[in-house]
mmCIF file with all atom_site columns, C-alpha atoms in Angstrom:
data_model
loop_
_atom_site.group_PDB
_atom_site.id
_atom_site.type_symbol
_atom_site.label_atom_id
_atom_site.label_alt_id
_atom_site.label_comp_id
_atom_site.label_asym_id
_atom_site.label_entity_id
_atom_site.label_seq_id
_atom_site.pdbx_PDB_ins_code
_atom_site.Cartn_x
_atom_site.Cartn_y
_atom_site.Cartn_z
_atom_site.occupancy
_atom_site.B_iso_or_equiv
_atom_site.pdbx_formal_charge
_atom_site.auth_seq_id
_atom_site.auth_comp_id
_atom_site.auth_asym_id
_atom_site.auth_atom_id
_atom_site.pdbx_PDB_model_num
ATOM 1   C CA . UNK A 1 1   ? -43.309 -10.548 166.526 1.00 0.00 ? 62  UNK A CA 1
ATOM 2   C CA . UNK A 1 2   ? -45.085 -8.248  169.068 1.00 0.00 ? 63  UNK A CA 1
ATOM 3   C CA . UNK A 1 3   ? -47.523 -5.438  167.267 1.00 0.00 ? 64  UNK A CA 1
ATOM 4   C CA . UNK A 1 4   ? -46.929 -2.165  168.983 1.00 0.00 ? 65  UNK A CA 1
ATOM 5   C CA . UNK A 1 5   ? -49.655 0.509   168.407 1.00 0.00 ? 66  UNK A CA 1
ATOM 6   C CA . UNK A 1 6   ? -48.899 4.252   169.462 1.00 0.00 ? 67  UNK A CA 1
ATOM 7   C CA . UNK A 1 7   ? -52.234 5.952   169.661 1.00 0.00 ? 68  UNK A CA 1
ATOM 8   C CA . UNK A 1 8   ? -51.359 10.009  170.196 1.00 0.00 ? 69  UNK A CA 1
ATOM 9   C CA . UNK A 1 9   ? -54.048 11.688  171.638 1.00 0.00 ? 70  UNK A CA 1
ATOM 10  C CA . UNK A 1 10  ? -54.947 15.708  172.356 1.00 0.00 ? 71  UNK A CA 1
ATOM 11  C CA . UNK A 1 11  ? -57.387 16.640  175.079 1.00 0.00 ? 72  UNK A CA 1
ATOM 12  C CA . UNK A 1 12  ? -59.931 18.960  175.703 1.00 0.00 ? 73  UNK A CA 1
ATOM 13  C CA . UNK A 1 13  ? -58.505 21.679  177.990 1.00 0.00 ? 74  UNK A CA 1
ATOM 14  C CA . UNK A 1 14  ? -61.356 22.146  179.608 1.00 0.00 ? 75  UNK A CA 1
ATOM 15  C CA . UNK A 1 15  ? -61.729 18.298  180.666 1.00 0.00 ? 76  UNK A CA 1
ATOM 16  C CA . UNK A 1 16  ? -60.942 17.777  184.260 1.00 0.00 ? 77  UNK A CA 1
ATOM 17  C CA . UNK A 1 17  ? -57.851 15.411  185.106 1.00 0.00 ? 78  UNK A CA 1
ATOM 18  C CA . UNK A 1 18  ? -60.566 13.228  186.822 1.00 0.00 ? 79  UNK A CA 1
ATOM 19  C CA . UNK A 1 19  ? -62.786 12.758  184.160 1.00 0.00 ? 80  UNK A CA 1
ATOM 20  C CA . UNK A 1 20  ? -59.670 11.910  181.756 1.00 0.00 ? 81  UNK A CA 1
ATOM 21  C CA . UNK A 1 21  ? -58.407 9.891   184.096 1.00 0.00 ? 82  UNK A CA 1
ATOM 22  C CA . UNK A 1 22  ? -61.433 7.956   184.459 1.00 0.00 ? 83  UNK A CA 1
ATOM 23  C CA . UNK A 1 23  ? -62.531 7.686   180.733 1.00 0.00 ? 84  UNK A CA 1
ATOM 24  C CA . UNK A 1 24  ? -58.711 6.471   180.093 1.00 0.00 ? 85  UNK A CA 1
ATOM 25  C CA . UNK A 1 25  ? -58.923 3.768   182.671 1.00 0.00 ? 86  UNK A CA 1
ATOM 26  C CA . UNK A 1 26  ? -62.495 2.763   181.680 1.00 0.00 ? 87  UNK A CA 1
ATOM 27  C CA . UNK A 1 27  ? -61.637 2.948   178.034 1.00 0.00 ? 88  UNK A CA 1
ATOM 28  C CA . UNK A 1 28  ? -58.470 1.071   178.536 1.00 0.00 ? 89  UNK A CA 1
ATOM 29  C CA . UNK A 1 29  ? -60.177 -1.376  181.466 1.00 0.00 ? 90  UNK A CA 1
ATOM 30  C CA . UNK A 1 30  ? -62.258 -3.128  177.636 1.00 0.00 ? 91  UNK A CA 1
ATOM 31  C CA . UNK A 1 31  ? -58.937 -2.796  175.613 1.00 0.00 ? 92  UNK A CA 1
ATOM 32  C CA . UNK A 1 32  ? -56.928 -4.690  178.527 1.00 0.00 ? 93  UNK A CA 1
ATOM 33  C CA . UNK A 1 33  ? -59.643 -7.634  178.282 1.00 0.00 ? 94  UNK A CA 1
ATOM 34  C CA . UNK A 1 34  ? -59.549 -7.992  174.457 1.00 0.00 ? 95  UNK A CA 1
ATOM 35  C CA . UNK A 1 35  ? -58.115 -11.203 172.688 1.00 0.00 ? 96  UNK A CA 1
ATOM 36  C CA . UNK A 1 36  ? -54.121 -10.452 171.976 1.00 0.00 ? 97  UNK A CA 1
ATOM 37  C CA . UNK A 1 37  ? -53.993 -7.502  174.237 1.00 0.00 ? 98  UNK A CA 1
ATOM 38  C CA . UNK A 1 38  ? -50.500 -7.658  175.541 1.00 0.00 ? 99  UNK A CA 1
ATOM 39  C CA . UNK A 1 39  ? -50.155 -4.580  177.506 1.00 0.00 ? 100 UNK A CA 1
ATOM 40  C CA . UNK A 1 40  ? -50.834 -0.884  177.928 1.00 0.00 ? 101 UNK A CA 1
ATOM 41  C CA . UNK A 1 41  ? -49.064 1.957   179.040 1.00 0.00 ? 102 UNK A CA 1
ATOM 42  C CA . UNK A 1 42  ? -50.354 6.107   178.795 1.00 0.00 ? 103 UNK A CA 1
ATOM 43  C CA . UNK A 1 43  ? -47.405 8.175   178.905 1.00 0.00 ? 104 UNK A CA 1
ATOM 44  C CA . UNK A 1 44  ? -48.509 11.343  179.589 1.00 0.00 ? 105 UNK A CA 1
ATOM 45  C CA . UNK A 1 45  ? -45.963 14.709  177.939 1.00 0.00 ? 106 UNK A CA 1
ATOM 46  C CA . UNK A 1 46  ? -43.988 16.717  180.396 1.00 0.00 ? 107 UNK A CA 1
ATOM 47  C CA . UNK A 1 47  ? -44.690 19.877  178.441 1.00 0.00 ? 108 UNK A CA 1
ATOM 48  C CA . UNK A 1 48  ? -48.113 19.571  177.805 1.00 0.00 ? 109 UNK A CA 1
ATOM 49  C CA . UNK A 1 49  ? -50.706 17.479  180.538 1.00 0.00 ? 110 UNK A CA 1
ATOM 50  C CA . UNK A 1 50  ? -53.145 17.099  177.781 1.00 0.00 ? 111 UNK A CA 1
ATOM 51  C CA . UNK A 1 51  ? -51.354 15.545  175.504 1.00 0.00 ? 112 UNK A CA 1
ATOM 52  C CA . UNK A 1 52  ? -51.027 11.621  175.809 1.00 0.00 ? 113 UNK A CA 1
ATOM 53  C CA . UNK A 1 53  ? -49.443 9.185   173.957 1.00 0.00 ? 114 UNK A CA 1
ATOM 54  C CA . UNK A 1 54  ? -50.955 5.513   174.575 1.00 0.00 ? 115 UNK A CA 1
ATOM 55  C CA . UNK A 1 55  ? -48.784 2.539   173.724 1.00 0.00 ? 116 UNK A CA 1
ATOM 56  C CA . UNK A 1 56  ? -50.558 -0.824  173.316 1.00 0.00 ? 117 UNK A CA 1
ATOM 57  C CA . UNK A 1 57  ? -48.261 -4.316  172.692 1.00 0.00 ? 118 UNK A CA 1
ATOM 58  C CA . UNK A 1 58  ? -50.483 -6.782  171.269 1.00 0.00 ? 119 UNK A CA 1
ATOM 59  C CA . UNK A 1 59  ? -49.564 -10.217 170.069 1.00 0.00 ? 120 UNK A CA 1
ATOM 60  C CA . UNK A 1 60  ? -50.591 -9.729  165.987 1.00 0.00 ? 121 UNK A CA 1
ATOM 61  C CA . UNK A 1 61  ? -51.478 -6.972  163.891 1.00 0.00 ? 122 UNK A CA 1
ATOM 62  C CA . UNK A 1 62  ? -54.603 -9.195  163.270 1.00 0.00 ? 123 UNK A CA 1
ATOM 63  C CA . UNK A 1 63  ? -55.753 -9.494  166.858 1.00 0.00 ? 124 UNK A CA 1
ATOM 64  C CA . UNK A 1 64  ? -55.304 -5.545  166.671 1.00 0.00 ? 125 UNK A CA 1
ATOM 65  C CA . UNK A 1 65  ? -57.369 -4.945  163.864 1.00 0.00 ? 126 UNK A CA 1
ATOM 66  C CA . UNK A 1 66  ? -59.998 -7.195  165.515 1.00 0.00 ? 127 UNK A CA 1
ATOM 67  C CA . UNK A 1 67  ? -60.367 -4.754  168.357 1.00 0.00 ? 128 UNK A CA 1
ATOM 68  C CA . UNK A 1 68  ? -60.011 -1.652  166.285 1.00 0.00 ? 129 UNK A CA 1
ATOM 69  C CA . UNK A 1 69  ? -63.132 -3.192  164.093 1.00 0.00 ? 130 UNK A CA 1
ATOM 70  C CA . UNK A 1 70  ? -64.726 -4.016  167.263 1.00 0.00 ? 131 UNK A CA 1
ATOM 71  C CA . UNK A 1 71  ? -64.250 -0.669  168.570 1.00 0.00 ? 132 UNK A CA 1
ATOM 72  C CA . UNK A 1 72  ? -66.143 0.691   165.511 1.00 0.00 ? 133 UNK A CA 1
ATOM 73  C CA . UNK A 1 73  ? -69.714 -1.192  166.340 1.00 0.00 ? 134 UNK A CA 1
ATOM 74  C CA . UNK A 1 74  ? -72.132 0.124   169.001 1.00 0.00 ? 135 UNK A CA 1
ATOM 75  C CA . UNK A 1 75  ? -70.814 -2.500  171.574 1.00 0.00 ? 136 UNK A CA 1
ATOM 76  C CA . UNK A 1 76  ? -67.474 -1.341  171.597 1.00 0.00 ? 137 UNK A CA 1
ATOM 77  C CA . UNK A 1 77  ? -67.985 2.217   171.235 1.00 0.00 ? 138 UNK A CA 1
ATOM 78  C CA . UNK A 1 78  ? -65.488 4.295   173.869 1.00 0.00 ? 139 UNK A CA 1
ATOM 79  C CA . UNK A 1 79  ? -66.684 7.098   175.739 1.00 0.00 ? 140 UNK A CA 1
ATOM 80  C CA . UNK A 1 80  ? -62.603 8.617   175.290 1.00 0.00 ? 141 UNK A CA 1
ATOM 81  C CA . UNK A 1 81  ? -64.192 10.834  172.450 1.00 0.00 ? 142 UNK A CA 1
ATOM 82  C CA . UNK A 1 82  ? -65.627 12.866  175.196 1.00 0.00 ? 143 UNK A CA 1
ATOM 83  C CA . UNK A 1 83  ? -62.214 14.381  176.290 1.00 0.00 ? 144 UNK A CA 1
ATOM 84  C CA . UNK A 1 84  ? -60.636 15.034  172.811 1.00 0.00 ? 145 UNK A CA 1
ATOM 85  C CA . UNK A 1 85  ? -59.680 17.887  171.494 1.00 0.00 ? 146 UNK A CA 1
ATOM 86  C CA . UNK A 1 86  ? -59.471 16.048  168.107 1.00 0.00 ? 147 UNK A CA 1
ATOM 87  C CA . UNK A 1 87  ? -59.551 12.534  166.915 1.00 0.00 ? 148 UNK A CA 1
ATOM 88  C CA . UNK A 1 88  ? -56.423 10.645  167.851 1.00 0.00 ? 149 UNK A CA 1
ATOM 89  C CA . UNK A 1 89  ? -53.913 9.638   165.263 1.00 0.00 ? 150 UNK A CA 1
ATOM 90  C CA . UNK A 1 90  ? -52.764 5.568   165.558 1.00 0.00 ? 151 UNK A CA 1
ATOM 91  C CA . UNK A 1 91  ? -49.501 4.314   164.080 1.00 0.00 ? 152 UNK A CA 1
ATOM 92  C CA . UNK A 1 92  ? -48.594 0.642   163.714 1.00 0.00 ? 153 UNK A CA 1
ATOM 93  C CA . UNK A 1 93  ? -45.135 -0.650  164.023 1.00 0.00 ? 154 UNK A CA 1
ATOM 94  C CA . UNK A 1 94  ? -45.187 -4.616  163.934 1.00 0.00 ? 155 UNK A CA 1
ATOM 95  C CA . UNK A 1 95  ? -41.125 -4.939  162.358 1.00 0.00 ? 156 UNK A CA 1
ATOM 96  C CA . UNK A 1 96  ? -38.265 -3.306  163.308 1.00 0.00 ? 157 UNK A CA 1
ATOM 97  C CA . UNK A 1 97  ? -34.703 -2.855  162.571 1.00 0.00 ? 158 UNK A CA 1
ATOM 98  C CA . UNK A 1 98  ? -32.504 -5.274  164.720 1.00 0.00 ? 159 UNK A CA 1
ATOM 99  C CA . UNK A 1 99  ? -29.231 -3.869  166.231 1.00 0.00 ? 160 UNK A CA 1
ATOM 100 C CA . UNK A 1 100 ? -26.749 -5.952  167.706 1.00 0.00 ? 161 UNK A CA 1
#
């Protein structure tokens, strides 16, 4: 079954809408190219512009946590810290409840 991460994220207020929008696609431009990356979507909230919700399908939980341990080395560090407000809190979903 698929792995579907949900990585919420808050951002600075101050941050311009172009430089978010440029670290997110940069940022997402290395996740994108990473073994078992399925796809990516940013849904961005209707109430709040600064808050963003990124969902990521990726074929294993393992391939996952290979690019989460990759992002934690000097080669894979992301430049998306820039435009926090805060770090951004990742859930993990890779079962779910069938209903027929």
């Amino acid at each position: 079954m698929t792995t579907t991460v949900l990585l919420d994220l808050q951002l600075r207020s101050d941050a311009s809408p172009e430089e978010v929008e440029s670290t997110v696609r940069e940022t997402l431009a290395q996740t994108r190219q990473h073994h078992g990356c399925e796809s990516l979507e940013v849904l961005v909230d209707d109430a709040d512009p600064t808050h963003l919700v990124v969902v990521e399908h990726w074929t294993t939980t393992a391939d996952h946590d290979a690019y989460a341990a990759w992002r934690g080395t000097p080669e894979g560090a992301s430049p998306l810290g820039q435009v926090l407000a805060a770090p951004g809190v990742k859930r993990i979903y890779s079962s779910t409840i069938e209903l027929s």
